[in-house]
mmCIF file of C-alpha atoms and ligand atoms in Angstrom:
data_model
loop_
_atom_site.group_PDB
_atom_site.id
_atom_site.type_symbol
_atom_site.label_atom_id
_atom_site.label_comp_id
_atom_site.label_asym_id
_atom_site.label_seq_id
_atom_site.Cartn_x
_atom_site.Cartn_y
_atom_site.Cartn_z
ATOM 1 C CA UNK A 14 -23.063 215.035 38.534
ATOM 2 C CA UNK A 15 -19.362 215.037 38.479
ATOM 3 C CA UNK A 16 -17.494 217.408 36.219
ATOM 4 C CA UNK A 17 -15.946 216.132 33.572
ATOM 5 C CA UNK A 18 -12.777 215.971 33.871
ATOM 6 C CA UNK A 19 -9.581 217.112 32.007
ATOM 7 C CA UNK A 20 -5.669 216.492 32.008
ATOM 8 C CA UNK A 21 -3.093 218.423 29.785
ATOM 9 C CA UNK A 22 0.865 219.666 30.434
ATOM 10 C CA UNK A 23 3.403 221.656 29.073
ATOM 11 C CA UNK A 24 6.650 221.319 28.545
ATOM 12 C CA UNK A 25 9.518 223.417 30.552
ATOM 13 C CA UNK A 26 12.004 223.595 27.808
ATOM 14 C CA UNK A 27 11.795 227.430 27.013
ATOM 15 C CA UNK A 28 12.376 230.266 28.813
ATOM 16 C CA UNK A 29 8.680 231.208 28.071
ATOM 17 C CA UNK A 30 5.263 229.859 26.377
ATOM 18 C CA UNK A 31 4.738 231.212 22.943
ATOM 19 C CA UNK A 32 1.825 232.495 21.366
ATOM 20 C CA UNK A 33 0.556 229.146 19.999
ATOM 21 C CA UNK A 34 0.515 227.341 23.106
ATOM 22 C CA UNK A 35 -1.397 230.215 25.120
ATOM 23 C CA UNK A 36 -4.215 230.193 21.804
ATOM 24 C CA UNK A 37 -3.956 226.358 21.204
ATOM 25 C CA UNK A 38 -3.985 224.949 24.661
ATOM 26 C CA UNK A 39 -3.604 227.583 27.633
ATOM 27 C CA UNK A 40 -6.151 229.893 27.137
ATOM 28 C CA UNK A 41 -8.397 226.894 27.239
ATOM 29 C CA UNK A 42 -7.227 225.683 29.931
ATOM 30 C CA UNK A 43 -7.824 229.129 31.674
ATOM 31 C CA UNK A 44 -11.736 228.487 30.592
ATOM 32 C CA UNK A 45 -12.137 224.642 31.204
ATOM 33 C CA UNK A 46 -11.358 225.104 34.843
ATOM 34 C CA UNK A 47 -14.716 227.230 35.404
ATOM 35 C CA UNK A 48 -16.731 223.864 34.112
ATOM 36 C CA UNK A 49 -14.373 220.749 34.726
ATOM 37 C CA UNK A 50 -12.290 219.207 37.069
ATOM 38 C CA UNK A 51 -8.817 220.260 36.257
ATOM 39 C CA UNK A 52 -5.344 219.063 36.323
ATOM 40 C CA UNK A 53 -2.395 220.556 34.386
ATOM 41 C CA UNK A 54 1.117 219.618 34.299
ATOM 42 C CA UNK A 55 4.567 221.012 33.685
ATOM 43 C CA UNK A 56 5.754 217.837 31.990
ATOM 44 C CA UNK A 57 9.951 217.695 33.169
ATOM 45 C CA UNK A 58 9.708 214.373 32.585
ATOM 46 C CA UNK A 59 9.449 214.446 28.992
ATOM 47 C CA UNK A 60 11.712 218.095 28.981
ATOM 48 C CA UNK A 61 14.656 215.248 29.637
ATOM 49 C CA UNK A 62 14.068 213.192 26.449
ATOM 50 C CA UNK A 63 16.196 215.821 24.947
ATOM 51 C CA UNK A 64 19.347 216.729 26.904
ATOM 52 C CA UNK A 65 18.431 219.511 30.012
ATOM 53 C CA UNK A 66 20.882 221.939 32.241
ATOM 54 C CA UNK A 67 19.974 220.662 35.404
ATOM 55 C CA UNK A 68 19.718 224.931 36.884
ATOM 56 C CA UNK A 69 17.697 225.715 33.613
ATOM 57 C CA UNK A 70 15.482 222.797 34.116
ATOM 58 C CA UNK A 71 14.725 223.910 37.569
ATOM 59 C CA UNK A 72 14.159 227.684 36.305
ATOM 60 C CA UNK A 73 11.857 226.731 33.123
ATOM 61 C CA UNK A 74 10.094 224.441 35.325
ATOM 62 C CA UNK A 75 9.064 227.293 37.926
ATOM 63 C CA UNK A 76 8.771 229.722 35.160
ATOM 64 C CA UNK A 77 6.246 227.586 33.282
ATOM 65 C CA UNK A 78 4.002 227.078 36.734
ATOM 66 C CA UNK A 79 4.387 231.308 36.854
ATOM 67 C CA UNK A 80 2.914 231.603 33.276
ATOM 68 C CA UNK A 81 0.036 228.974 33.696
ATOM 69 C CA UNK A 82 -0.777 231.022 36.736
ATOM 70 C CA UNK A 83 -0.360 234.231 34.946
ATOM 71 C CA UNK A 84 -2.425 233.130 32.533
ATOM 72 C CA UNK A 85 -5.319 232.677 34.811
ATOM 73 C CA UNK A 86 -5.191 229.355 36.400
ATOM 74 C CA UNK A 87 -6.420 229.419 39.572
ATOM 75 C CA UNK A 88 -5.204 227.053 42.199
ATOM 76 C CA UNK A 89 -8.663 227.259 43.873
ATOM 77 C CA UNK A 90 -10.170 225.991 41.152
ATOM 78 C CA UNK A 91 -7.561 223.209 39.208
ATOM 79 C CA UNK A 92 -5.112 221.848 39.905
ATOM 80 C CA UNK A 93 -1.649 222.803 38.580
ATOM 81 C CA UNK A 94 1.321 220.669 39.649
ATOM 82 C CA UNK A 95 5.070 219.359 38.311
ATOM 83 C CA UNK A 96 4.920 215.501 36.732
ATOM 84 C CA UNK A 97 8.134 214.342 38.617
ATOM 85 C CA UNK A 98 6.363 215.232 41.569
ATOM 86 C CA UNK A 99 3.535 212.424 41.126
ATOM 87 C CA UNK A 100 6.104 209.255 40.840
ATOM 88 C CA UNK A 101 3.156 207.072 39.649
ATOM 89 C CA UNK A 102 3.468 208.940 35.915
ATOM 90 C CA UNK A 103 7.023 206.711 35.180
ATOM 91 C CA UNK A 104 5.549 203.813 36.862
ATOM 92 C CA UNK A 105 2.400 203.420 34.478
ATOM 93 C CA UNK A 106 4.353 204.555 31.256
ATOM 94 C CA UNK A 107 6.287 201.620 32.011
ATOM 95 C CA UNK A 108 3.326 199.455 32.329
ATOM 96 C CA UNK A 109 2.314 201.126 28.963
ATOM 97 C CA UNK A 110 5.302 200.655 27.349
ATOM 98 C CA UNK A 111 5.105 196.623 27.481
ATOM 99 C CA UNK A 112 1.657 197.226 25.911
ATOM 100 C CA UNK A 113 2.615 199.042 22.973
ATOM 101 C CA UNK A 114 4.023 197.572 20.136
ATOM 102 C CA UNK A 115 7.347 198.302 18.815
ATOM 103 C CA UNK A 116 6.022 199.154 14.920
ATOM 104 C CA UNK A 117 3.239 201.005 16.839
ATOM 105 C CA UNK A 118 5.371 203.441 18.787
ATOM 106 C CA UNK A 119 6.923 203.893 15.614
ATOM 107 C CA UNK A 120 4.574 205.628 13.675
ATOM 108 C CA UNK A 121 4.477 208.332 16.015
ATOM 109 C CA UNK A 122 5.731 211.652 13.613
ATOM 110 C CA UNK A 123 6.780 213.543 16.480
ATOM 111 C CA UNK A 124 9.500 211.219 17.171
ATOM 112 C CA UNK A 125 9.937 211.094 13.600
ATOM 113 C CA UNK A 126 10.341 214.828 13.098
ATOM 114 C CA UNK A 127 12.687 215.455 16.337
ATOM 115 C CA UNK A 128 14.972 212.573 15.845
ATOM 116 C CA UNK A 129 15.592 213.614 12.582
ATOM 117 C CA UNK A 130 16.608 216.756 13.560
ATOM 118 C CA UNK A 131 19.300 215.407 16.175
ATOM 119 C CA UNK A 132 19.924 212.241 13.793
ATOM 120 C CA UNK A 133 18.262 209.299 14.637
ATOM 121 C CA UNK A 134 21.180 208.072 16.181
ATOM 122 C CA UNK A 135 21.734 210.440 18.599
ATOM 123 C CA UNK A 136 17.650 210.237 19.819
ATOM 124 C CA UNK A 137 17.278 208.994 22.895
ATOM 125 C CA UNK A 138 14.824 205.782 23.652
ATOM 126 C CA UNK A 139 13.111 208.242 25.751
ATOM 127 C CA UNK A 140 11.934 210.600 22.875
ATOM 128 C CA UNK A 141 11.032 207.432 21.237
ATOM 129 C CA UNK A 142 8.474 206.785 24.250
ATOM 130 C CA UNK A 143 7.648 210.287 24.585
ATOM 131 C CA UNK A 144 4.022 209.556 23.676
ATOM 132 C CA UNK A 145 3.734 206.615 26.304
ATOM 133 C CA UNK A 146 4.688 208.747 29.031
ATOM 134 C CA UNK A 147 1.975 210.918 27.910
ATOM 135 C CA UNK A 148 -0.492 208.414 27.907
ATOM 136 C CA UNK A 149 0.262 207.656 30.965
ATOM 137 C CA UNK A 150 -0.453 211.317 32.024
ATOM 138 C CA UNK A 151 -3.881 211.205 30.570
ATOM 139 C CA UNK A 152 -4.712 207.537 31.726
ATOM 140 C CA UNK A 153 -3.545 208.166 35.465
ATOM 141 C CA UNK A 154 -6.272 210.859 35.943
ATOM 142 C CA UNK A 155 -9.125 209.099 34.297
ATOM 143 C CA UNK A 156 -9.742 212.137 32.080
ATOM 144 C CA UNK A 157 -12.680 212.318 29.986
ATOM 145 C CA UNK A 158 -10.972 215.365 27.562
ATOM 146 C CA UNK A 159 -7.749 216.564 26.922
ATOM 147 C CA UNK A 160 -7.300 220.198 25.703
ATOM 148 C CA UNK A 161 -4.329 220.125 22.960
ATOM 149 C CA UNK A 162 -3.295 221.776 19.588
ATOM 150 C CA UNK A 163 -3.468 219.985 16.509
ATOM 151 C CA UNK A 164 -0.107 218.502 16.433
ATOM 152 C CA UNK A 165 -0.483 216.424 19.570
ATOM 153 C CA UNK A 166 -3.882 214.518 17.995
ATOM 154 C CA UNK A 167 -1.756 211.336 17.136
ATOM 155 C CA UNK A 168 -0.659 211.191 20.801
ATOM 156 C CA UNK A 169 -4.223 211.516 22.118
ATOM 157 C CA UNK A 170 -5.275 208.383 19.657
ATOM 158 C CA UNK A 171 -2.561 206.226 20.911
ATOM 159 C CA UNK A 172 -3.708 206.846 24.268
ATOM 160 C CA UNK A 173 -6.888 205.774 23.226
ATOM 161 C CA UNK A 174 -5.604 202.829 21.773
ATOM 162 C CA UNK A 175 -3.663 201.914 24.858
ATOM 163 C CA UNK A 176 -6.274 202.533 27.118
ATOM 164 C CA UNK A 177 -8.646 199.984 25.484
ATOM 165 C CA UNK A 178 -6.563 197.332 25.196
ATOM 166 C CA UNK A 179 -5.936 197.355 29.150
ATOM 167 C CA UNK A 180 -9.817 197.956 29.180
ATOM 168 C CA UNK A 181 -9.736 194.478 27.160
ATOM 169 C CA UNK A 182 -7.052 192.450 28.316
ATOM 170 C CA UNK A 183 -7.529 193.491 32.507
ATOM 171 C CA UNK A 184 -10.986 194.415 32.674
ATOM 172 C CA UNK A 185 -12.568 197.844 32.784
ATOM 173 C CA UNK A 186 -9.931 200.483 34.670
ATOM 174 C CA UNK A 187 -9.656 203.644 32.260
ATOM 175 C CA UNK A 188 -11.664 206.022 31.181
ATOM 176 C CA UNK A 189 -11.270 206.427 27.236
ATOM 177 C CA UNK A 190 -10.347 210.085 26.800
ATOM 178 C CA UNK A 191 -11.012 212.126 24.008
ATOM 179 C CA UNK A 192 -9.418 215.256 22.151
ATOM 180 C CA UNK A 193 -10.549 218.701 23.250
ATOM 181 C CA UNK A 194 -9.051 220.828 20.102
ATOM 182 C CA UNK A 195 -10.523 224.180 19.214
ATOM 183 C CA UNK A 196 -10.136 223.969 15.218
ATOM 184 C CA UNK A 197 -9.320 228.126 14.871
ATOM 185 C CA UNK A 198 -6.051 228.344 17.043
ATOM 186 C CA UNK A 199 -4.930 224.455 16.821
ATOM 187 C CA UNK A 200 -2.247 225.395 14.417
ATOM 188 C CA UNK A 201 -0.913 228.711 15.105
ATOM 189 C CA UNK A 202 2.403 229.028 12.486
ATOM 190 C CA UNK A 203 5.549 230.567 12.725
ATOM 191 C CA UNK A 204 5.300 234.020 11.565
ATOM 192 C CA UNK A 205 8.675 233.518 9.265
ATOM 193 C CA UNK A 206 7.354 229.869 7.917
ATOM 194 C CA UNK A 207 3.843 229.598 7.276
ATOM 195 C CA UNK A 208 4.188 225.632 6.536
ATOM 196 C CA UNK A 209 5.362 224.947 10.086
ATOM 197 C CA UNK A 210 3.886 225.203 13.570
ATOM 198 C CA UNK A 211 5.269 228.121 15.649
ATOM 199 C CA UNK A 212 7.181 226.035 18.276
ATOM 200 C CA UNK A 213 9.811 226.343 21.305
ATOM 201 C CA UNK A 214 12.309 224.020 19.741
ATOM 202 C CA UNK A 215 11.807 224.451 15.764
ATOM 203 C CA UNK A 216 10.981 228.619 15.010
ATOM 204 C CA UNK A 217 13.721 231.068 14.346
ATOM 205 C CA UNK A 218 13.458 233.834 17.478
ATOM 206 C CA UNK A 219 12.128 235.594 14.474
ATOM 207 C CA UNK A 220 9.341 233.361 13.645
ATOM 208 C CA UNK A 221 7.627 232.840 17.585
ATOM 209 C CA UNK A 222 6.378 235.414 19.932
ATOM 210 C CA UNK A 223 6.717 234.811 23.629
ATOM 211 C CA UNK A 224 3.911 235.264 25.959
ATOM 212 C CA UNK A 225 7.100 237.005 27.880
ATOM 213 C CA UNK A 226 8.350 239.392 25.377
ATOM 214 C CA UNK A 227 9.193 242.651 25.092
ATOM 215 C CA UNK A 228 5.960 245.070 23.572
ATOM 216 C CA UNK A 229 8.927 246.578 21.899
ATOM 217 C CA UNK A 230 10.126 243.059 20.078
ATOM 218 C CA UNK A 231 6.516 241.736 19.605
ATOM 219 C CA UNK A 232 5.877 244.795 17.574
ATOM 220 C CA UNK A 233 9.360 244.299 15.436
ATOM 221 C CA UNK A 234 8.144 240.614 15.048
ATOM 222 C CA UNK A 235 4.348 241.273 13.679
ATOM 223 C CA UNK A 236 5.878 244.312 11.087
ATOM 224 C CA UNK A 237 8.535 241.523 9.711
ATOM 225 C CA UNK A 238 6.048 238.584 9.719
ATOM 226 C CA UNK A 239 5.960 236.880 6.278
ATOM 227 C CA UNK A 240 2.764 238.215 4.081
ATOM 228 C CA UNK A 241 1.922 236.910 1.302
ATOM 229 C CA UNK A 242 1.769 237.707 -2.543
ATOM 230 C CA UNK A 243 -0.635 240.996 -3.544
ATOM 231 C CA UNK A 244 -1.909 243.252 -0.448
ATOM 232 C CA UNK A 245 -5.506 242.204 0.137
ATOM 233 C CA UNK A 246 -6.179 241.113 3.918
ATOM 234 C CA UNK A 247 -8.032 237.371 3.052
ATOM 235 C CA UNK A 248 -8.596 234.338 4.953
ATOM 236 C CA UNK A 249 -6.715 231.942 2.859
ATOM 237 C CA UNK A 250 -5.093 229.081 3.736
ATOM 238 C CA UNK A 251 -3.827 227.664 0.490
ATOM 239 C CA UNK A 252 -2.826 230.896 -1.099
ATOM 240 C CA UNK A 253 -2.654 233.518 1.636
ATOM 241 C CA UNK A 254 -1.188 231.457 4.376
ATOM 242 C CA UNK A 255 0.946 234.399 5.972
ATOM 243 C CA UNK A 256 -1.912 236.697 6.262
ATOM 244 C CA UNK A 257 -4.288 234.047 7.177
ATOM 245 C CA UNK A 258 -2.445 233.061 10.611
ATOM 246 C CA UNK A 259 -2.637 236.548 11.494
ATOM 247 C CA UNK A 260 -5.996 236.529 11.019
ATOM 248 C CA UNK A 261 -6.311 233.895 13.056
ATOM 249 C CA UNK A 262 -4.325 235.524 15.752
ATOM 250 C CA UNK A 263 -6.091 238.673 15.511
ATOM 251 C CA UNK A 264 -9.441 237.235 15.530
ATOM 252 C CA UNK A 265 -8.614 235.048 18.796
ATOM 253 C CA UNK A 266 -7.173 237.481 20.444
ATOM 254 C CA UNK A 267 -10.047 240.067 19.603
ATOM 255 C CA UNK A 268 -13.420 237.878 19.531
ATOM 256 C CA UNK A 269 -13.857 239.689 16.320
ATOM 257 C CA UNK A 270 -14.553 237.310 13.348
ATOM 258 C CA UNK A 271 -12.840 237.119 10.430
ATOM 259 C CA UNK A 272 -15.176 238.463 7.817
ATOM 260 C CA UNK A 273 -15.459 241.268 10.609
ATOM 261 C CA UNK A 274 -11.700 241.701 10.216
ATOM 262 C CA UNK A 275 -11.677 241.110 6.264
ATOM 263 C CA UNK A 276 -14.415 243.843 6.167
ATOM 264 C CA UNK A 277 -12.104 246.325 8.096
ATOM 265 C CA UNK A 278 -9.115 246.338 6.461
ATOM 266 C CA UNK A 279 -10.703 245.627 2.760
ATOM 267 C CA UNK A 280 -9.057 249.289 1.858
ATOM 268 C CA UNK A 281 -5.598 249.537 4.216
ATOM 269 C CA UNK A 282 -3.396 246.754 3.041
ATOM 270 C CA UNK A 283 -1.028 245.055 4.947
ATOM 271 C CA UNK A 284 0.676 247.968 7.031
ATOM 272 C CA UNK A 285 -2.587 248.884 9.036
ATOM 273 C CA UNK A 286 -3.715 245.699 9.392
ATOM 274 C CA UNK A 287 -0.233 244.268 11.077
ATOM 275 C CA UNK A 288 0.224 247.600 13.196
ATOM 276 C CA UNK A 289 -3.352 247.160 15.115
ATOM 277 C CA UNK A 290 -2.873 243.454 15.280
ATOM 278 C CA UNK A 291 0.580 244.077 17.333
ATOM 279 C CA UNK A 292 -1.220 246.326 19.472
ATOM 280 C CA UNK A 293 -3.980 243.863 19.899
ATOM 281 C CA UNK A 294 -1.085 241.071 21.151
ATOM 282 C CA UNK A 295 0.518 243.669 23.124
ATOM 283 C CA UNK A 296 -2.553 244.255 25.391
ATOM 284 C CA UNK A 297 -3.619 240.851 25.388
ATOM 285 C CA UNK A 298 0.137 239.732 26.552
ATOM 286 C CA UNK A 299 0.940 242.328 29.213
ATOM 287 C CA UNK A 300 -1.540 241.264 31.941
ATOM 288 C CA UNK A 301 -0.374 237.951 31.846
ATOM 289 C CA UNK A 302 3.459 239.177 31.954
ATOM 290 C CA UNK A 303 2.426 241.241 35.032
ATOM 291 C CA UNK A 304 0.903 238.325 36.768
ATOM 292 C CA UNK A 305 4.126 236.055 36.109
ATOM 293 C CA UNK A 306 6.568 238.750 37.383
ATOM 294 C CA UNK A 307 4.619 238.994 40.365
ATOM 295 C CA UNK A 308 4.734 234.636 40.872
ATOM 296 C CA UNK A 309 8.261 234.517 39.737
ATOM 297 C CA UNK A 310 9.144 237.002 42.262
ATOM 298 C CA UNK A 311 8.186 234.416 45.570
ATOM 299 C CA UNK A 312 9.491 231.247 44.697
ATOM 300 C CA UNK A 313 8.594 229.661 48.091
ATOM 301 C CA UNK A 314 4.755 230.663 47.490
ATOM 302 C CA UNK A 315 5.049 229.415 44.194
ATOM 303 C CA UNK A 316 7.197 225.986 45.559
ATOM 304 C CA UNK A 317 4.342 225.960 47.922
ATOM 305 C CA UNK A 318 1.234 226.248 45.198
ATOM 306 C CA UNK A 319 2.527 223.330 43.138
ATOM 307 C CA UNK A 320 3.216 221.259 46.659
ATOM 308 C CA UNK A 321 -0.678 221.504 47.181
ATOM 309 C CA UNK A 322 -1.252 220.313 43.065
ATOM 310 C CA UNK A 323 1.312 217.578 43.696
ATOM 311 C CA UNK A 324 -0.449 216.216 46.441
ATOM 312 C CA UNK A 325 -4.107 216.748 45.160
ATOM 313 C CA UNK A 326 -2.821 214.959 42.243
ATOM 314 C CA UNK A 327 -0.973 212.257 43.863
ATOM 315 C CA UNK A 328 -4.030 211.308 45.549
ATOM 316 C CA UNK A 329 -6.185 210.732 42.441
ATOM 317 C CA UNK A 330 -2.779 209.055 40.738
ATOM 318 C CA UNK A 331 -2.526 206.573 43.444
ATOM 319 C CA UNK A 332 -6.083 205.587 43.261
ATOM 320 C CA UNK A 333 -5.569 204.730 39.702
ATOM 321 C CA UNK A 334 -2.547 202.873 40.525
ATOM 322 C CA UNK A 335 -3.542 200.477 42.578
ATOM 323 C CA UNK A 336 -6.552 199.310 40.147
ATOM 324 C CA UNK A 337 -3.803 198.943 37.527
ATOM 325 C CA UNK A 338 -1.433 196.819 40.040
ATOM 326 C CA UNK A 339 -4.062 194.880 41.130
ATOM 327 C CA UNK A 340 -6.051 194.352 37.333
ATOM 328 C CA UNK A 341 -2.240 193.059 36.231
ATOM 329 C CA UNK A 342 -1.513 190.505 38.610
ATOM 330 C CA UNK A 343 0.868 192.826 40.881
ATOM 331 C CA UNK A 344 1.466 191.366 44.586
ATOM 332 C CA UNK A 345 -0.120 194.237 47.093
ATOM 333 C CA UNK A 346 2.710 195.179 49.568
ATOM 334 C CA UNK A 347 2.072 193.756 52.819
HETATM 335 P P1 ATP B 403 7.963 222.003 20.751
HETATM 336 O O1 ATP B 403 7.876 222.213 19.406
HETATM 337 O O2 ATP B 403 9.782 222.138 21.554
HETATM 338 O O3 ATP B 403 7.749 220.416 20.602
HETATM 339 P P2 ATP B 403 5.717 222.920 21.810
HETATM 340 O O4 ATP B 403 6.046 224.438 21.298
HETATM 341 O O5 ATP B 403 4.739 221.888 20.687
HETATM 342 O O6 ATP B 403 7.229 222.580 21.624
HETATM 343 P P3 ATP B 403 4.471 222.112 24.000
HETATM 344 O O7 ATP B 403 4.731 222.021 25.664
HETATM 345 O O8 ATP B 403 4.940 220.785 23.808
HETATM 346 O O9 ATP B 403 5.578 223.337 23.232
HETATM 347 O O10 ATP B 403 3.205 222.307 23.830
HETATM 348 C C1 ATP B 403 1.850 222.710 24.890
HETATM 349 C C2 ATP B 403 0.487 222.575 24.212
HETATM 350 O O11 ATP B 403 0.604 223.580 23.313
HETATM 351 C C3 ATP B 403 0.414 221.520 23.427
HETATM 352 O O12 ATP B 403 -1.046 221.135 24.049
HETATM 353 C C4 ATP B 403 0.350 221.988 22.298
HETATM 354 O O13 ATP B 403 -0.355 221.299 21.214
HETATM 355 C C5 ATP B 403 0.116 223.135 22.017
HETATM 356 N N1 ATP B 403 0.597 224.030 20.880
HETATM 357 C C6 ATP B 403 1.964 223.891 20.349
HETATM 358 N N2 ATP B 403 2.511 224.787 19.442
HETATM 359 C C7 ATP B 403 1.192 225.306 18.999
HETATM 360 C C8 ATP B 403 1.508 225.962 17.698
HETATM 361 N N3 ATP B 403 1.920 226.729 16.896
HETATM 362 N N4 ATP B 403 -0.283 225.735 17.629
HETATM 363 C C9 ATP B 403 -1.140 225.815 18.830
HETATM 364 N N5 ATP B 403 -0.958 224.855 19.855
HETATM 365 C C10 ATP B 403 0.294 224.729 19.870
HETATM 366 N N1 LTN B 404 3.002 216.141 24.150
HETATM 367 C C1 LTN B 404 2.503 217.015 24.584
HETATM 368 C C2 LTN B 404 2.906 217.627 26.385
HETATM 369 C C3 LTN B 404 2.432 216.347 26.879
HETATM 370 C C4 LTN B 404 1.132 216.462 27.263
HETATM 371 C C5 LTN B 404 0.754 215.225 28.403
HETATM 372 C C6 LTN B 404 -0.196 216.995 26.621
HETATM 373 C C7 LTN B 404 2.954 215.852 27.879
HETATM 374 N N2 LTN B 404 1.969 215.365 28.808
HETATM 375 C C8 LTN B 404 -0.480 214.978 28.397
HETATM 376 C C9 LTN B 404 -1.369 216.401 27.488
HETATM 377 C C10 LTN B 404 -1.771 215.809 27.761
HETATM 378 C C11 LTN B 404 3.275 218.229 23.763
HETATM 379 O O1 LTN B 404 4.460 217.974 23.234
HETATM 380 N N3 LTN B 404 2.655 219.456 24.115
#
């Protein structure tokens, strides 16, 4: 039987992906390439929903791709590509936007959050239709499962609704995708404010750990991470959100269970716990950083790998669009 298909995307909007991206998404991507037919894209068309400097976007798109390979994606086992290299994403995005209700799009909470930050008048129409382009990314590849963090659940719901609507109106065309969310790591929070997610655009430098971060800085940030009243290392979402987040990170990177960790630090207070955690994080990120640097040192090879990825993705995307055009009643070009 054919392997189930997965697709996911990451925005090239920072100089490095962060620990939330890695634990919530990219690490699952690496695992899934062994069992699934996997497509992963650097979503540069999504990045331009807020203003981007061209030189920086170019640089960050390569850095994001290099980090995906650095984290363990293998171009022989999965398809890594840049979204804008496959023009069908924008084309299907337009078609799906004509199937989306204005009210339906208005309910997307990420738009509300992000547009509030810049003031709603400043927000672009692209930021508003962002989730529809994301739906196109997913449906174009007849995706079965989408590995994402918790913040993306609502966008996946919209994607499912659009796929069902299209199938209902025009005949069976799209696979209905499901989310692939690993509960324990689906929301890594900001080290300085455990009430918000660790985020490229919203976290302060002190609140976020970049995968490419200098080890000395990682140690400093973890030492200064907000912990809660008391001194007990205990998993408690409501009363100890700061410690709970650190326990999640520790558990995910070490393979130890929360109960084991609570036992180990039962009598030692926050200090020893944070010190050990810092080493666990540094050790986990070091090989990724090294491999990423190696990839970035040979841009021509990196670009070649992305070209190969786009060629493979394009085959699938064009086949889906052929079907979509026909179903909708567009004349075939002769
Ligand atoms: P921004 O906050 O600026 O929108 P981001 O930090 O969410 O950016 P993306 O490129 O949008 O980064 O996300 C890539 C993937 O990482 C998505 O699947 C997203 O759900 C996941 N992710 C992002 N932040 C976290 C987090 N704090 N915890 C777990 N997963 C996360
Ligand atoms: N919206 C996502 C990034 C993204 C994505 C996708 C994720 C764009 N297209 C397709 C999964 C599938 C984000 O902000 N993290």
